[in-house]
XYZ file of C-alpha atoms in Angstrom:
517
model
C 0.000 0.000 0.000
C 1.021 3.617 -0.540
C 3.168 4.990 2.304
C 1.878 7.897 4.390
C 3.440 10.125 7.029
C 2.593 13.426 8.755
C 4.717 16.541 8.382
C 4.714 20.089 9.713
C 7.204 21.287 7.085
C 6.473 24.412 5.076
C 5.409 23.816 1.486
C 8.339 25.899 0.273
C 10.664 23.358 1.914
C 8.780 20.182 1.019
C 10.037 18.052 -1.855
C 6.904 16.555 -3.388
C 5.442 16.229 -6.859
C 1.967 17.593 -6.105
C 0.047 19.432 -3.408
C -3.669 18.924 -2.680
C -5.714 21.829 -1.340
C -9.451 22.221 -0.770
C -12.086 24.485 -2.250
C -15.699 25.035 -1.259
C -18.863 26.731 -2.426
C -19.411 29.967 -0.499
C -22.250 32.476 -0.562
C -20.451 34.496 -3.241
C -18.862 31.650 -5.172
C -15.567 29.832 -4.891
C -13.780 29.784 -1.528
C -10.302 28.384 -0.935
C -10.321 26.511 2.368
C -7.793 26.509 5.175
C -4.420 24.905 4.581
C -3.771 26.672 1.266
C -2.246 29.881 2.630
C 1.297 28.992 1.542
C 0.149 28.203 -1.973
C -1.698 31.503 -2.119
C 1.379 33.367 -0.871
C 3.611 31.682 -3.447
C 1.216 32.872 -6.149
C 1.223 36.421 -4.857
C -2.301 36.177 -3.408
C -3.791 35.123 -6.752
C -4.768 31.517 -5.921
C -8.509 32.127 -5.919
C -8.288 34.059 -9.162
C -6.269 31.285 -10.821
C -8.741 28.617 -9.766
C -11.717 30.687 -10.862
C -10.115 31.206 -14.269
C -9.700 27.432 -14.566
C -13.410 26.903 -13.911
C -13.255 25.739 -10.296
C -16.554 26.008 -8.408
C -15.816 24.123 -5.179
C -18.562 21.551 -5.694
C -17.981 18.218 -3.996
C -15.567 15.920 -5.814
C -14.499 18.478 -8.428
C -10.767 18.442 -9.220
C -8.853 21.276 -10.888
C -5.084 21.210 -11.320
C -2.461 23.656 -12.484
C 1.318 23.851 -12.834
C 3.188 25.946 -10.262
C 5.860 26.991 -12.798
C 8.578 27.003 -10.147
C 6.729 29.034 -7.511
C 6.760 25.936 -5.280
C 8.956 22.822 -5.204
C 5.848 20.826 -6.139
C 5.234 20.908 -9.885
C 1.447 20.627 -9.540
C -1.325 21.901 -7.309
C -4.639 20.075 -7.326
C -7.707 21.704 -5.804
C -10.508 19.346 -4.796
C -14.041 20.488 -4.055
C -15.592 19.972 -0.622
C -19.071 21.235 -1.466
C -20.977 23.900 0.520
C -18.801 25.833 2.930
C -19.207 24.734 6.543
C -20.098 27.384 9.156
C -16.999 28.973 10.748
C -17.637 27.288 14.106
C -18.301 23.833 12.627
C -15.568 21.357 11.670
C -15.614 19.938 8.178
C -17.639 16.753 7.903
C -15.259 13.794 8.083
C -16.820 11.919 5.181
C -16.633 15.055 3.028
C -12.889 15.165 3.708
C -12.561 11.433 3.159
C -14.257 11.558 -0.238
C -12.356 14.673 -1.292
C -9.009 13.086 -0.456
C -10.002 9.964 -2.366
C -11.080 11.933 -5.429
C -7.824 13.887 -5.372
C -5.663 10.788 -5.206
C -7.560 9.102 -8.023
C -7.006 12.197 -10.163
C -3.281 12.189 -9.329
C -2.658 8.549 -10.299
C 0.729 8.356 -11.989
C 2.231 10.951 -9.632
C 5.150 9.847 -7.472
C 4.518 11.770 -4.251
C 1.674 13.957 -2.976
C 1.253 16.297 0.002
C -2.267 16.879 1.322
C -3.128 20.177 2.992
C -6.823 19.385 3.436
C -6.557 19.178 7.223
C -3.646 21.593 7.672
C -5.304 24.815 8.834
C -3.965 25.695 12.324
C -6.632 25.407 14.991
C -8.896 23.226 12.841
C -6.951 19.969 12.998
C -8.832 17.214 14.839
C -8.352 13.495 15.210
C -11.401 12.989 12.987
C -10.143 15.266 10.208
C -6.666 13.727 10.134
C -8.088 10.226 10.177
C -10.582 11.027 7.424
C -8.015 12.579 5.089
C -5.590 9.711 5.650
C -8.250 7.038 5.085
C -9.661 8.753 2.010
C -6.253 9.300 0.455
C -5.154 5.710 1.015
C -8.431 4.325 -0.311
C -8.183 6.628 -3.327
C -4.927 4.976 -4.384
C -6.588 1.557 -4.757
C -6.002 -0.446 -7.912
C -6.748 -4.097 -8.696
C -4.477 -5.203 -11.504
C -2.910 -8.398 -10.235
C -4.506 -10.486 -12.995
C -3.486 -8.230 -15.887
C -0.622 -9.248 -18.149
C 2.387 -6.946 -18.306
C 1.530 -5.818 -21.827
C -2.064 -5.034 -20.885
C -1.419 -2.877 -17.858
C -0.611 0.519 -19.330
C -2.560 2.240 -16.551
C -1.307 5.075 -14.336
C 0.306 3.671 -11.225
C -1.109 4.680 -7.828
C 0.630 7.491 -5.970
C 3.651 6.076 -4.196
C 4.048 8.307 -1.136
C 1.707 10.601 0.792
C 2.512 13.408 3.205
C -0.279 14.702 5.411
C 0.408 18.325 6.359
C -0.387 19.440 9.915
C 0.937 22.061 12.299
C 3.763 21.158 14.648
C 1.575 20.828 17.725
C -0.579 18.230 15.989
C 2.195 15.849 14.917
C 1.756 13.271 17.750
C -2.020 13.207 17.243
C -1.583 12.935 13.490
C 0.792 9.990 13.704
C -1.573 8.040 15.971
C -4.530 8.701 13.676
C -2.537 7.802 10.575
C -1.512 4.514 12.183
C -5.181 3.695 12.742
C -6.140 4.871 9.266
C -3.584 2.527 7.721
C -5.139 -0.464 9.498
C -8.651 0.558 8.462
C -7.665 1.243 4.858
C -5.777 -2.034 4.545
C -8.840 -3.836 5.907
C -11.079 -2.208 3.299
C -8.528 -3.032 0.594
C -8.495 -6.682 1.668
C -12.250 -6.849 1.079
C -11.977 -5.043 -2.257
C -9.310 -7.479 -3.407
C -11.333 -10.527 -2.370
C -14.543 -9.234 -3.960
C -12.711 -8.409 -7.199
C -11.059 -11.831 -7.346
C -12.827 -14.110 -9.849
C -14.370 -17.379 -8.635
C -11.792 -19.325 -10.646
C -9.249 -17.982 -8.157
C -11.361 -17.986 -4.991
C -13.232 -21.188 -4.203
C -14.480 -21.767 -0.634
C -11.297 -23.679 0.167
C -9.082 -20.924 -1.261
C -11.017 -18.275 0.682
C -10.402 -20.359 3.799
C -6.689 -20.381 2.977
C -6.705 -16.578 2.761
C -8.520 -16.403 6.091
C -5.951 -18.667 7.748
C -3.077 -16.608 6.347
C -4.551 -13.258 7.375
C -5.674 -14.454 10.797
C -2.400 -16.142 11.660
C -0.388 -13.050 10.749
C -2.574 -10.880 13.029
C -2.671 -13.249 16.013
C -6.269 -14.312 15.434
C -7.345 -17.857 16.273
C -8.793 -19.595 13.222
C -10.594 -22.902 12.684
C -11.830 -24.301 9.372
C -14.511 -26.990 9.044
C -14.449 -28.906 5.763
C -17.386 -30.681 4.111
C -16.975 -33.798 6.267
C -16.930 -31.848 9.520
C -19.875 -29.754 8.339
C -21.962 -32.842 7.662
C -21.036 -34.329 11.020
C -21.884 -31.049 12.748
C -25.366 -30.851 11.260
C -24.749 -27.806 9.063
C -27.351 -28.844 6.504
C -27.709 -25.395 4.968
C -24.027 -24.962 4.123
C -23.696 -28.562 2.951
C -26.902 -28.373 0.911
C -25.984 -25.170 -0.897
C -22.475 -26.408 -1.618
C -23.317 -29.919 -2.772
C -24.009 -28.891 -6.372
C -20.443 -27.651 -6.843
C -17.161 -29.445 -7.498
C -15.679 -27.036 -4.921
C -16.843 -28.173 -1.467
C -18.024 -25.732 1.230
C -16.226 -24.471 4.318
C -17.127 -22.819 7.625
C -14.414 -20.576 9.038
C -14.377 -19.450 12.665
C -12.177 -16.530 13.711
C -11.572 -15.212 17.205
C -9.743 -12.196 18.552
C -9.718 -12.474 22.330
C -8.838 -8.947 23.335
C -10.774 -8.895 26.580
C -13.521 -10.638 28.475
C -14.277 -14.299 28.812
C -16.935 -14.459 26.129
C -17.527 -12.784 22.796
C -18.892 -9.257 23.012
C -19.432 -9.240 19.258
C -20.114 -12.097 16.853
C -19.975 -11.292 13.140
C -21.495 -13.675 10.590
C -20.820 -13.072 6.894
C -22.301 -14.683 3.813
C -19.535 -16.330 1.792
C -21.004 -17.513 -1.512
C -17.906 -17.443 -3.717
C -20.072 -17.649 -6.834
C -23.842 -17.671 -7.139
C -25.328 -19.137 -10.298
C -28.689 -19.429 -8.563
C -28.363 -23.220 -8.516
C -31.199 -25.040 -10.281
C -33.249 -21.824 -9.911
C -30.775 -20.454 -12.428
C -30.113 -16.714 -12.708
C -30.225 -14.982 -16.111
C -26.709 -14.672 -17.614
C -26.401 -10.917 -17.030
C -27.371 -11.353 -13.385
C -24.432 -13.746 -12.947
C -21.796 -11.368 -14.270
C -21.088 -9.828 -10.864
C -21.910 -12.815 -8.654
C -18.285 -13.197 -7.653
C -19.262 -10.467 -5.171
C -21.575 -12.726 -3.184
C -18.895 -13.369 -0.576
C -18.515 -9.689 0.361
C -20.122 -10.268 3.764
C -17.651 -13.007 4.675
C -14.752 -10.864 3.451
C -15.954 -7.987 5.653
C -16.042 -10.302 8.673
C -12.479 -11.481 8.030
C -11.186 -7.936 7.578
C -12.929 -6.684 10.730
C -11.670 -9.409 13.055
C -8.141 -8.990 11.705
C -8.396 -5.216 12.181
C -9.594 -5.679 15.779
C -6.479 -7.731 16.422
C -4.124 -5.280 14.711
C -5.653 -2.397 16.658
C -5.376 -4.475 19.840
C -8.959 -3.664 20.790
C -9.706 -4.827 24.359
C -12.814 -6.728 23.299
C -13.438 -10.290 22.197
C -14.730 -10.592 18.639
C -15.643 -13.801 16.838
C -16.192 -14.110 13.132
C -18.084 -16.753 11.185
C -17.639 -17.229 7.438
C -20.003 -19.842 5.941
C -18.613 -20.362 2.440
C -20.050 -22.297 -0.494
C -20.393 -22.140 -4.263
C -23.988 -22.288 -5.484
C -23.951 -24.299 -8.719
C -26.426 -26.431 -10.716
C -25.543 -30.084 -11.201
C -26.971 -33.535 -10.723
C -26.019 -33.252 -7.058
C -27.562 -29.826 -6.471
C -30.488 -29.264 -4.129
C -33.848 -28.947 -5.863
C -36.806 -26.660 -5.316
C -39.051 -28.447 -2.780
C -36.144 -30.254 -1.088
C -36.075 -30.108 2.718
C -32.811 -29.454 4.545
C -32.118 -29.970 8.252
C -30.075 -27.071 9.550
C -27.856 -26.741 12.607
C -30.063 -27.062 15.672
C -32.628 -29.254 13.924
C -34.839 -26.753 12.072
C -36.121 -28.179 8.813
C -36.306 -25.796 5.874
C -38.279 -26.277 2.688
C -36.183 -24.891 -0.168
C -38.601 -23.358 -2.654
C -35.956 -21.353 -4.495
C -32.311 -22.430 -4.666
C -31.315 -18.860 -5.503
C -32.279 -17.865 -1.958
C -29.221 -19.746 -0.757
C -27.443 -17.068 1.258
C -29.993 -17.210 4.035
C -29.472 -20.987 4.286
C -25.729 -20.763 4.940
C -26.221 -17.768 7.232
C -28.851 -19.622 9.265
C -26.413 -22.435 10.052
C -23.717 -19.969 11.085
C -26.124 -17.842 13.127
C -27.212 -20.872 15.129
C -23.583 -21.822 15.731
C -22.615 -18.256 16.697
C -25.542 -18.004 19.133
C -24.414 -21.190 20.881
C -21.553 -19.159 22.338
C -23.982 -16.531 23.752
C -22.250 -13.406 22.417
C -23.385 -9.997 23.599
C -24.234 -8.829 20.074
C -24.690 -10.725 16.810
C -24.432 -8.932 13.470
C -24.746 -10.719 10.154
C -23.602 -9.158 6.898
C -24.709 -10.326 3.476
C -25.216 -9.431 -0.146
C -28.584 -11.009 0.426
C -31.334 -9.600 -1.789
C -31.918 -7.690 -4.994
C -34.784 -6.118 -3.080
C -32.214 -4.120 -1.094
C -31.108 -2.419 -4.306
C -34.713 -1.739 -5.300
C -35.425 -0.251 -1.879
C -32.297 1.782 -1.142
C -30.196 1.884 -4.285
C -26.529 1.156 -4.805
C -24.966 3.216 -2.020
C -27.074 2.693 1.107
C -27.012 -0.539 3.111
C -30.074 -1.711 5.027
C -30.063 -2.733 8.673
C -32.836 -4.742 10.313
C -33.195 -6.622 13.561
C -33.747 -5.840 17.212
C -33.828 -2.256 18.403
C -30.679 -2.144 20.553
C -28.566 -3.880 17.915
C -29.913 -1.737 15.072
C -29.130 1.399 17.077
C -25.569 0.223 17.766
C -24.949 -0.426 14.066
C -26.469 2.847 12.861
C -24.475 4.804 15.454
C -21.247 3.185 14.280
C -22.135 3.826 10.642
C -22.862 7.491 11.321
C -19.462 7.882 12.982
C -17.667 6.501 9.922
C -19.693 8.191 7.198
C -21.069 4.967 5.714
C -24.674 5.160 4.575
C -26.907 2.720 6.489
C -30.682 2.958 6.822
C -32.868 1.103 9.366
C -35.736 -0.881 7.848
C -38.782 -2.390 9.624
C -39.727 -6.022 10.086
C -43.535 -5.958 9.697
C -44.839 -9.031 11.550
C -47.408 -9.867 8.876
C -44.615 -10.672 6.387
C -43.398 -13.569 8.527
C -46.470 -15.660 7.694
C -45.351 -15.858 4.074
C -42.565 -18.217 5.152
C -44.913 -20.817 6.583
C -44.358 -24.254 5.031
C -46.865 -27.065 4.648
C -44.175 -29.768 4.870
C -41.384 -28.340 7.059
C -40.766 -25.858 9.884
C -40.170 -22.897 7.569
C -39.709 -22.154 3.855
C -36.750 -20.186 2.526
C -39.038 -17.960 0.393
C -42.795 -17.410 0.197
C -44.561 -19.982 -1.987
C -45.572 -18.826 -5.445
C -42.579 -16.550 -5.823
C -44.038 -13.469 -4.121
C -41.455 -10.672 -4.073
C -43.354 -8.339 -1.761
C -40.993 -6.951 0.873
C -38.296 -9.378 -0.242
C -35.510 -7.820 1.818
C -37.679 -7.784 4.931
C -38.891 -11.349 4.400
C -35.272 -12.525 4.164
C -34.540 -10.843 7.490
C -37.565 -12.576 9.034
C -36.110 -15.898 7.882
C -32.785 -15.151 9.569
C -34.534 -13.987 12.753
C -36.006 -17.480 13.083
C -32.481 -18.795 13.762
C -31.473 -16.212 16.369
C -32.691 -16.716 19.958
C -35.386 -14.227 20.937
C -33.323 -12.923 23.834
C -30.241 -12.278 21.671
C -29.241 -8.818 20.486
C -29.104 -9.143 16.689
C -28.833 -7.003 13.573
C -28.835 -7.969 9.913
C -27.020 -5.871 7.296
C -27.992 -6.264 3.634
C -25.150 -4.803 1.538
C -26.145 -6.214 -1.863
C -25.937 -2.952 -3.789
C -23.240 -1.026 -1.882
C -20.733 -3.905 -1.987
C -20.182 -3.429 -5.730
C -19.804 -0.302 -7.844
C -20.596 -1.152 -11.431
C -20.469 2.502 -12.484
C -17.756 5.130 -12.443
C -15.465 5.699 -9.450
C -16.430 8.453 -7.024
C -14.764 9.883 -3.950
C -12.654 7.154 -2.385
C -14.798 4.416 -3.994
C -13.369 2.620 -7.034
C -15.150 0.760 -9.775
C -15.714 -2.860 -8.671
C -15.520 -4.072 -5.091
C -16.036 -1.245 -2.605
C -15.123 -2.772 0.757
C -18.317 -1.329 2.177
C -19.305 -1.711 5.850
C -15.824 -2.631 7.113
C -15.322 0.838 8.584
C -18.678 0.561 10.351
C -17.898 -2.859 11.787
C -14.485 -1.762 13.056
C -16.123 1.237 14.698
C -18.758 -1.048 16.222
C -16.023 -3.196 17.769
C -14.317 -0.051 19.088
C -17.601 1.176 20.562
C -18.008 -2.117 22.412
C -14.411 -1.921 23.618
C -15.127 1.336 25.441
C -13.787 4.910 25.282
C -10.466 5.388 23.452
C -8.694 6.139 26.745
C -9.584 2.633 27.889
C -8.245 0.992 24.741
C -4.734 -0.185 24.040
C -2.508 2.234 22.102
C -0.248 -0.229 20.316
C -1.058 -1.064 16.721
C 0.372 -4.252 15.278
C 1.789 -4.293 11.789
């Protein structure tokens, strides 16, 4: 990953290829934000005039660059828009800074070194602003090109080195926040890489290998159950979904024991490494991005590893039920009945509603350890995209758990929206031959996202604190990059889950200060 360090050096003394400053939309037009005073001085007080002449408006995500022509050691200045100017007494919104830094670094791809002055105004530097700029900049350098041939690359390389400008008094704070930002950004990048990896290179067994490697390096305990152990353990959902594939399923258990005797937080992530729909086959175009169907499991892995690297004084367990949903002579059929962990019998009316089957097994197993809070994460339904679009995840469940997740999301700038669980929708899952059906009979799609959550709720004890996150749309960006979000895998919800673990660990003063590499 791109290197990053804080500095209080003056721009006139700093050897760097480019400098990033901020602009905003004020009442009377373009405003150059704090941190750009040295650039303005080098230009003889004409910075705002130069930017205006180049068409800068300050709108969010806008980038305008110009050559310094020797007025600064840096050859280029890039101004990135922050949107409407914040009131003088209010700090800049952290996600605004995060997205601006990401947009700037994407625009500067191919540049060797970059200094960011977005959080450099004296008196305005906060832990949140430094962290946001560092995270956004690092995430903006992301590139997935490991499968390209040498002759096909030809793309601008990510920026190699970042300097985050602060005043001298803020250097210790900045270094601590940058250290944390590196862990968070690397966790998001891990998820992006896994989601972007094609199923030919990431079967359930190979995903388990990645989990073992990542967990071992971070000091996380890891256990992998193969298809034999799964059958012996009564995990009928995972086994059933995976039996149509030549690549057998896995269940991965992770544990970071940072404090307490039992798990304060159990994370359960859907790990379908490819989803054809099974015998309820998807249309071809709907399969094109189904390598993303393990984004929930990837987020769980990244979060538990991050908790360990941050040395959070809280015990976190992670569960990754992984399978490949394929059609074959061995695949489960519509109307088959599976016996899941704990004995519940499920009538499978649609084999393309497979994610809830593997999650149900893992939820039962996670609940056996009586964690304080259970959160499952899944690219579960197309109905989530219909309801909330491509950038907002849905959260459902029990009030205390939903509140904890939404609070963590708000603190990190990730868009999460609480959705209801109308009790009348549960009746649609009644089965005439088993305990519950995996979808309503007849193919009803009414409230599909909410019905799926009702199914999962059946497998979580009533007294347990539980939330369900549907990240189907936000996990994948099929359009153009924006802010710190690239095209392809986004790494969504990892920042929220790390924050959730930190919230459960207690105030920062109570947490350990050492970050592992």
